[in-house]
Amino acid sequence: MLTENIKSIVENDIVLIYIENQPSFFARVEKIIADTKPGWWQVTFLFLKIPLETFTWIIDNEQIRGSDFTMGGTPIRIEKVVTPIQKSNEPEKLS
């Protein structure tokens, strides 16, 4: 996957985590800091599942933009969730 033109995730983004090419759970990006290794990032996620958990993954520039990678041989992908945009600026009427 070529990810040069895809924007990186940022703090407070909601992402969908794919495990073994299947959507598995949502997470919120809590914190992103540069790793000691250039081009790599320490990304802390709040996994939105029960029980709530936080994990920090060290991922590179491509992975932070949605490229596939593996952890312990398991395929993983992080996909930014984009919310639907209302077609009009008028608030929806309640029935």
mmCIF file of C-alpha atoms in Angstrom, residues 14-19 23-28 30 45-55 57:
data_model
loop_
_atom_site.group_PDB
_atom_site.id
_atom_site.type_symbol
_atom_site.label_atom_id
_atom_site.label_comp_id
_atom_site.label_asym_id
_atom_site.label_seq_id
_atom_site.Cartn_x
_atom_site.Cartn_y
_atom_site.Cartn_z
ATOM 1 C CA ILE A 14 -10.678 7.308 16.404
ATOM 2 C CA VAL A 15 -9.160 4.379 14.539
ATOM 3 C CA LEU A 16 -10.278 0.888 13.594
ATOM 4 C CA ILE A 17 -7.711 -1.805 14.331
ATOM 5 C CA TYR A 18 -7.617 -4.726 11.900
ATOM 6 C CA ILE A 19 -6.159 -8.012 13.099
ATOM 7 C CA PRO A 23 -11.925 -5.319 11.707
ATOM 8 C CA SER A 24 -11.426 -6.116 15.383
ATOM 9 C CA PHE A 25 -12.004 -3.067 17.592
ATOM 10 C CA PHE A 26 -11.967 0.711 17.760
ATOM 11 C CA ALA A 27 -9.401 2.773 19.631
ATOM 12 C CA ARG A 28 -8.756 6.415 20.411
ATOM 13 C CA GLU A 30 -4.221 9.135 23.225
ATOM 14 C CA PHE A 45 -4.099 3.889 22.130
ATOM 15 C CA LEU A 46 -7.152 3.577 24.372
ATOM 16 C CA PHE A 47 -8.757 0.363 23.142
ATOM 17 C CA LEU A 48 -12.523 0.917 23.120
ATOM 18 C CA LYS A 49 -13.561 -2.511 24.311
ATOM 19 C CA ILE A 50 -14.432 -4.074 27.629
ATOM 20 C CA PRO A 51 -12.393 -3.806 29.711
ATOM 21 C CA LEU A 52 -10.874 -0.500 28.562
ATOM 22 C CA GLU A 53 -7.127 -0.807 28.122
ATOM 23 C CA THR A 54 -4.287 1.395 26.944
ATOM 24 C CA PHE A 55 -1.334 0.131 24.961
ATOM 25 C CA TRP A 57 2.819 0.557 20.062
#
